[in-house]
Short mmCIF file of C-alpha atoms and ligand atoms in Angstrom, two decimals:
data_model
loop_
_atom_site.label_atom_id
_atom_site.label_comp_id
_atom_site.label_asym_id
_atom_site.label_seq_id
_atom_site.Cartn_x
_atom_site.Cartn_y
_atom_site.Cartn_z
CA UNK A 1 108.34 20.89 20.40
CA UNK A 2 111.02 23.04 19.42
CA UNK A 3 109.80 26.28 17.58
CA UNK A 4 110.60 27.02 13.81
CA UNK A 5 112.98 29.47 13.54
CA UNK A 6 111.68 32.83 12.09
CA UNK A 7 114.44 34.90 10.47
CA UNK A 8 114.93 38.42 11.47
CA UNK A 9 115.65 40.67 8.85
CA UNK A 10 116.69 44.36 8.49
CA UNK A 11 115.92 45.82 5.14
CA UNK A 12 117.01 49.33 4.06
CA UNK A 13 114.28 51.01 1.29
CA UNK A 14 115.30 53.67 -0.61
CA UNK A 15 112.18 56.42 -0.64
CA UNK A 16 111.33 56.87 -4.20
CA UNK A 17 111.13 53.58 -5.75
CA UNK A 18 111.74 50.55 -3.20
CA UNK A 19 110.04 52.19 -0.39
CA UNK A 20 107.10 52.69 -2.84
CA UNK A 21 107.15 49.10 -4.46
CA UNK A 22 106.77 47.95 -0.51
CA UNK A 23 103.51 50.29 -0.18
CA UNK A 24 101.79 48.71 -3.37
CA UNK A 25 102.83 45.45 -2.34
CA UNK A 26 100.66 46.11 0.87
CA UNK A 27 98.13 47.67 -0.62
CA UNK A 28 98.02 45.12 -3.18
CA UNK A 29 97.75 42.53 -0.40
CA UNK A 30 100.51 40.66 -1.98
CA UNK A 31 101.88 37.73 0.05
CA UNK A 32 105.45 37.76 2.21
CA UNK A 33 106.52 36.73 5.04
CA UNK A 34 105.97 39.37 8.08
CA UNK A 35 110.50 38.58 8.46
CA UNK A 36 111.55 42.37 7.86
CA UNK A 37 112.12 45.47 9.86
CA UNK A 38 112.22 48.56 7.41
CA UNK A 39 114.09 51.82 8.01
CA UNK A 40 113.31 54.31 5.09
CA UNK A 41 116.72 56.20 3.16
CA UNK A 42 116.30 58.90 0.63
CA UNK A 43 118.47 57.03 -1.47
CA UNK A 44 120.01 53.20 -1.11
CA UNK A 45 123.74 55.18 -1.60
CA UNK A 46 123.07 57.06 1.73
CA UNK A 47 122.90 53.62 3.23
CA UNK A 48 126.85 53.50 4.98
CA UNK A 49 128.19 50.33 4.20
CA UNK A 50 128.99 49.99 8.18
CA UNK A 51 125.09 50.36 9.29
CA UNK A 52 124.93 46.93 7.24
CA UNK A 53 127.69 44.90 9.73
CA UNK A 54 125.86 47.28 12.57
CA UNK A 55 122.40 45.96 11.67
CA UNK A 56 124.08 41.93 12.11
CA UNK A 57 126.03 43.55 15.24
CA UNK A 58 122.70 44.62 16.57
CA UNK A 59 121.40 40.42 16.11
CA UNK A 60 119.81 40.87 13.08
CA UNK A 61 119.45 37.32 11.07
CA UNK A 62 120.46 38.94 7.63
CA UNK A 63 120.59 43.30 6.30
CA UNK A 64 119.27 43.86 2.88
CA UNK A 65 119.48 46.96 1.09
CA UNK A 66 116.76 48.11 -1.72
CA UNK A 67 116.96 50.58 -4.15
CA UNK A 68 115.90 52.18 -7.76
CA UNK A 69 116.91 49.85 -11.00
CA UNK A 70 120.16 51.64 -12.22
CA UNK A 71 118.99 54.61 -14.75
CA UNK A 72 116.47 55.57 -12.41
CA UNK A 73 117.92 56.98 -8.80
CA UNK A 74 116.34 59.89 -8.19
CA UNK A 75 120.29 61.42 -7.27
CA UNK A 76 121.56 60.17 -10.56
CA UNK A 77 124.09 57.29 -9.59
CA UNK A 78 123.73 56.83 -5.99
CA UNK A 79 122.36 53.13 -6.56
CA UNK A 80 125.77 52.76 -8.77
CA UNK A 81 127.18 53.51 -5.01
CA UNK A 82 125.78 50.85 -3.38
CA UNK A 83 126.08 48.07 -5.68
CA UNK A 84 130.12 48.68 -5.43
CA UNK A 85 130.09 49.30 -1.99
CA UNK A 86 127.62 46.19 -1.41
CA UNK A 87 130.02 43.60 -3.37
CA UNK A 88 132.70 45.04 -1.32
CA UNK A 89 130.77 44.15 2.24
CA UNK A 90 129.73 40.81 0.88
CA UNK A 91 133.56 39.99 0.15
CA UNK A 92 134.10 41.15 3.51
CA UNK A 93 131.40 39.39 5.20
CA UNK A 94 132.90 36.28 3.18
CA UNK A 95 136.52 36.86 4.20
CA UNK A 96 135.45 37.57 7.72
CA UNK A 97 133.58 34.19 7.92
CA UNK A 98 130.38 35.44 9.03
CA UNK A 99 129.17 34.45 4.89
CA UNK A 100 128.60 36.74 1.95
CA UNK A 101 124.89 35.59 2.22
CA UNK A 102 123.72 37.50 5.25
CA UNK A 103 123.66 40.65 3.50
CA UNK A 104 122.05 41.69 -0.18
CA UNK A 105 121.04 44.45 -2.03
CA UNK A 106 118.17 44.28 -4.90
CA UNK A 107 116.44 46.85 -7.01
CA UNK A 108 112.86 47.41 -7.07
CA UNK A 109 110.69 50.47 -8.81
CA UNK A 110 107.76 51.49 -7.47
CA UNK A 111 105.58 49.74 -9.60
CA UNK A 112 106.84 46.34 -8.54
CA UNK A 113 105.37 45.40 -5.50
CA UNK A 114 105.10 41.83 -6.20
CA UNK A 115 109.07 41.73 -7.55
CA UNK A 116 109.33 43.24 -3.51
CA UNK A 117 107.00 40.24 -1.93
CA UNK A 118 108.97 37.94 -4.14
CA UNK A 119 112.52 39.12 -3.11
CA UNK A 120 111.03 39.22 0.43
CA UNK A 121 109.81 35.88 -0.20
CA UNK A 122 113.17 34.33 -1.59
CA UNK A 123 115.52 35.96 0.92
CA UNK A 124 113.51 35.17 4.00
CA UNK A 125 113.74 31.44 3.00
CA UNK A 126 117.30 31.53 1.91
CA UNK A 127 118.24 33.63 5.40
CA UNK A 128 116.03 30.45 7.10
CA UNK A 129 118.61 27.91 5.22
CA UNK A 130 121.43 29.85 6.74
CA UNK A 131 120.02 29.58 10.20
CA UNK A 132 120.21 32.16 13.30
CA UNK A 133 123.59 34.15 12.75
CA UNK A 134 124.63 34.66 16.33
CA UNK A 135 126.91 38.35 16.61
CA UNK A 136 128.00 36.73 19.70
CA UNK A 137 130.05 34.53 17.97
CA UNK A 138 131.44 37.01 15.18
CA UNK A 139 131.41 39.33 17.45
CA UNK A 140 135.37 40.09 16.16
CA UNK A 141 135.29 39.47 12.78
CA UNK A 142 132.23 41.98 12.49
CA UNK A 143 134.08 44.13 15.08
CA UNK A 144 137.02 44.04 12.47
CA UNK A 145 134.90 44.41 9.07
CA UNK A 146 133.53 47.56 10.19
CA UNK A 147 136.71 48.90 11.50
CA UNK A 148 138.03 48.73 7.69
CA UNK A 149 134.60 50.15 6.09
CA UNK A 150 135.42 53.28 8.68
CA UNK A 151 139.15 53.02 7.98
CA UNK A 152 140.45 55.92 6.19
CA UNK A 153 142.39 54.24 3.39
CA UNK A 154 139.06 52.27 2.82
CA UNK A 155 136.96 55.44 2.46
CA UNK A 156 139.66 57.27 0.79
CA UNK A 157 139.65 54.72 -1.49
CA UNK A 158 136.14 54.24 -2.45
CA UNK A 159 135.83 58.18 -2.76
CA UNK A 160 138.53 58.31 -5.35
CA UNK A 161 137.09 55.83 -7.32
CA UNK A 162 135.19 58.04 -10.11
CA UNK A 163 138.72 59.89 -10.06
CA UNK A 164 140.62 56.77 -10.55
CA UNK A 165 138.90 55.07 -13.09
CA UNK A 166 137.14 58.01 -15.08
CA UNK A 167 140.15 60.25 -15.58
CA UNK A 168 143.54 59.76 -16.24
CA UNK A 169 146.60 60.64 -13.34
CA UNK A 170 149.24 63.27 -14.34
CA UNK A 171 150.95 60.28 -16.05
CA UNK A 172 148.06 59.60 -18.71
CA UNK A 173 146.93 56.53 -17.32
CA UNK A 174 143.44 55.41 -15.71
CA UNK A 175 142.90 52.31 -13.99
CA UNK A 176 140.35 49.75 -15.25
CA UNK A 177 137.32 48.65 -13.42
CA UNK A 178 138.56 45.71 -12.83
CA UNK A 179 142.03 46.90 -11.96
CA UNK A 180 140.66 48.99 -9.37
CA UNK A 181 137.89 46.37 -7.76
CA UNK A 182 141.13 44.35 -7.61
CA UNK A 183 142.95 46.85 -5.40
CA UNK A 184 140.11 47.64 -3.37
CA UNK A 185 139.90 44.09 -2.11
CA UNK A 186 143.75 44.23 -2.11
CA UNK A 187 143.26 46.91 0.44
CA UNK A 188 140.51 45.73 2.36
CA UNK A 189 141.96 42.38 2.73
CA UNK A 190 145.00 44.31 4.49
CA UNK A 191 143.13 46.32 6.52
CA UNK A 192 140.96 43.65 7.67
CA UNK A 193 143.53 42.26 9.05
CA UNK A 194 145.11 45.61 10.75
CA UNK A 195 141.69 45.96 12.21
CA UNK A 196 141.56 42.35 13.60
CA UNK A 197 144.60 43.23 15.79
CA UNK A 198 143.75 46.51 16.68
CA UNK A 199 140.05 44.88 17.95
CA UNK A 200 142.48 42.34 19.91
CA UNK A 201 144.84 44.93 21.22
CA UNK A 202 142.11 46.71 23.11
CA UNK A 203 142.32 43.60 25.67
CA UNK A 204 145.72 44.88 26.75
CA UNK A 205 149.58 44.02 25.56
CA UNK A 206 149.93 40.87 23.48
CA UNK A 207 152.63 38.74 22.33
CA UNK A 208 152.47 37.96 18.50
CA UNK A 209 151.50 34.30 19.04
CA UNK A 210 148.58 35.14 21.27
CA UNK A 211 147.39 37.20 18.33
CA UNK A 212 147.94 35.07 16.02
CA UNK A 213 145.30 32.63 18.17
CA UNK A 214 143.38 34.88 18.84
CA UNK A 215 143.15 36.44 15.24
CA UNK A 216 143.34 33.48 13.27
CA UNK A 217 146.08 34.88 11.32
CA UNK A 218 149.42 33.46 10.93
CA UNK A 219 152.60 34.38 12.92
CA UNK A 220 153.99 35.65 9.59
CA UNK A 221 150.81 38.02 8.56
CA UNK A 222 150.27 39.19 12.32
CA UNK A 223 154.32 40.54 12.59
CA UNK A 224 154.10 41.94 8.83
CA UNK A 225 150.38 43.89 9.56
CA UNK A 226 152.37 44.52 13.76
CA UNK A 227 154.89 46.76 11.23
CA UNK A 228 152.77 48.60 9.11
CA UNK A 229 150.99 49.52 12.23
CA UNK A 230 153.62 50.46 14.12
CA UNK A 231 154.91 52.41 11.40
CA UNK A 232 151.32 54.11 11.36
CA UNK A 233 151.49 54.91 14.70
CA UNK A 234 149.68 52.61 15.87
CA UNK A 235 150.78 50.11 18.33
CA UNK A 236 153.91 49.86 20.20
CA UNK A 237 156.00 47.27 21.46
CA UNK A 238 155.98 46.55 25.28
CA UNK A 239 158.65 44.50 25.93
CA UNK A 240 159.09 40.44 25.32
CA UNK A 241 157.29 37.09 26.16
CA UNK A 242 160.30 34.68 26.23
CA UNK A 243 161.51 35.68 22.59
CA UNK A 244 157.88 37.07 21.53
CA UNK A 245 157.68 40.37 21.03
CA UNK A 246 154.55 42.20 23.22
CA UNK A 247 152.47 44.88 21.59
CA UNK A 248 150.07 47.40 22.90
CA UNK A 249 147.96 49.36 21.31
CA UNK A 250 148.18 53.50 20.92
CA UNK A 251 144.50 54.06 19.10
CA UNK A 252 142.39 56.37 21.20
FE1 FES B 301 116.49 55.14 -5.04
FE2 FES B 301 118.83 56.50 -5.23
S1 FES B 301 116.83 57.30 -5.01
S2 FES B 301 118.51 54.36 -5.16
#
């Protein structure tokens, strides 16, 4: 008889109010499934978006990430961190095609240890719906997603939001929320598919149609992401395939 399959499931807990709401939920002997693996933060926002997409690298079924309700991080806004950076790895994971639902962040206090059984509860079963998530598989599209959150733009980007959207530039004007979540994905999206070349590149030279198999990407996207790179610095072409042009790549 084939064996019911038991999700695997990496949770981040923030110490001072997630981490806590776990311990009462033990001592409380509240019910949930035995599906997690926890690795204790000081604070959810020192959780680097890329040690989510490392924890489904490393096989894991699903990554969650808990913290303190907003108002109540003990580093002020470091929660407010995560929940940006969070939606921006679920978009990722969603673009990427490896699903928005294998990562997910939720706040617990340290008084709600049967909110934390429930949460454990809900996303064990919903990560059991989903079924294994094989990083065989993704093992490029993950390879790719975490090549953006470490891309410099990316972090640049995210580090200047505060700056971007709190205060206004030398010409009086501040982006909206909105405005900027818009040209973070903008950005991401681009990069994503910078990085998915870059991750094929490391094979060797390439035509552009072999990337563009490889990739998924269109002939079109691949030779318009081929010039920013190349602009960057960052590949360099090697000659022809027929009429193709070949690319290598120049990162370290
Ligand atoms: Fe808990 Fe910051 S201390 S989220």
């Amino acid at each position: 008889m084939e064996e019911a399959f038991e999700p695997r499931i990496l949770a981040f807990l923030c110490n001072w109010c997630s981490y806590a709401g776990a311990d009462l939920a033990g001592v409380s002997r509240f019910q949930y499934p035995p599906t997690i693996r926890i690795i204790r933060t000081m604070c959810s926002g020192r959780v680097d978006p890329v040690h989510v997409v490392e924890g489904l690298m490393s096989g894991y079924d699903c990554v969650l990430v808990f913290g303190c309700h907003f108002g109540d991080c003990h580093y002020v806004d470091g929660n407010l961190y995560t929940a940006k950076r969070m939606d921006v790895v679920k978009w990722l994971l969603d673009l990427s095609g490896v699903g928005a639902d294998r990562a997910e962040v939720r706040w617990v206090s340290a008084a709600e240890g049967q909110l934390f059984a429930d949460y454990v509860t809900e996303l064990t079963e919903r990560t059991r719906k989903l079924g294994p998530f094989d990083p065989e598989t993704f093992s490029l599209p993950l390879a790719a997603v975490a090549g953006v959150l470490n891309s410099v733009r990316f972090r640049w980007l995210t580090g200047m939001e505060r700056q971007l959207t709190e205060r206004e530039n030398v010409y009086h004007r501040k982006l909206e929320e909105d405005q900027f979540k818009q040209v973070l994905k903008t950005v991401a999206g681009l990069e994503y598919q910078k990085a998915l070349i870059l991750e094929v590149l490391k094979e060797g030279a390439q035509s552009v149609r072999e990337i563009s198999r490889k990739t998924k990407l269109s002939v079109y996207e691949v030779s318009l992401r081929l010039t920013d790179l190349e602009k960057a610095g960052q590949v360099e072409l090697k000659g022809y395939e027929g009429t193709t042009p070949r690319f290598i790549s120049l990162a370290a």
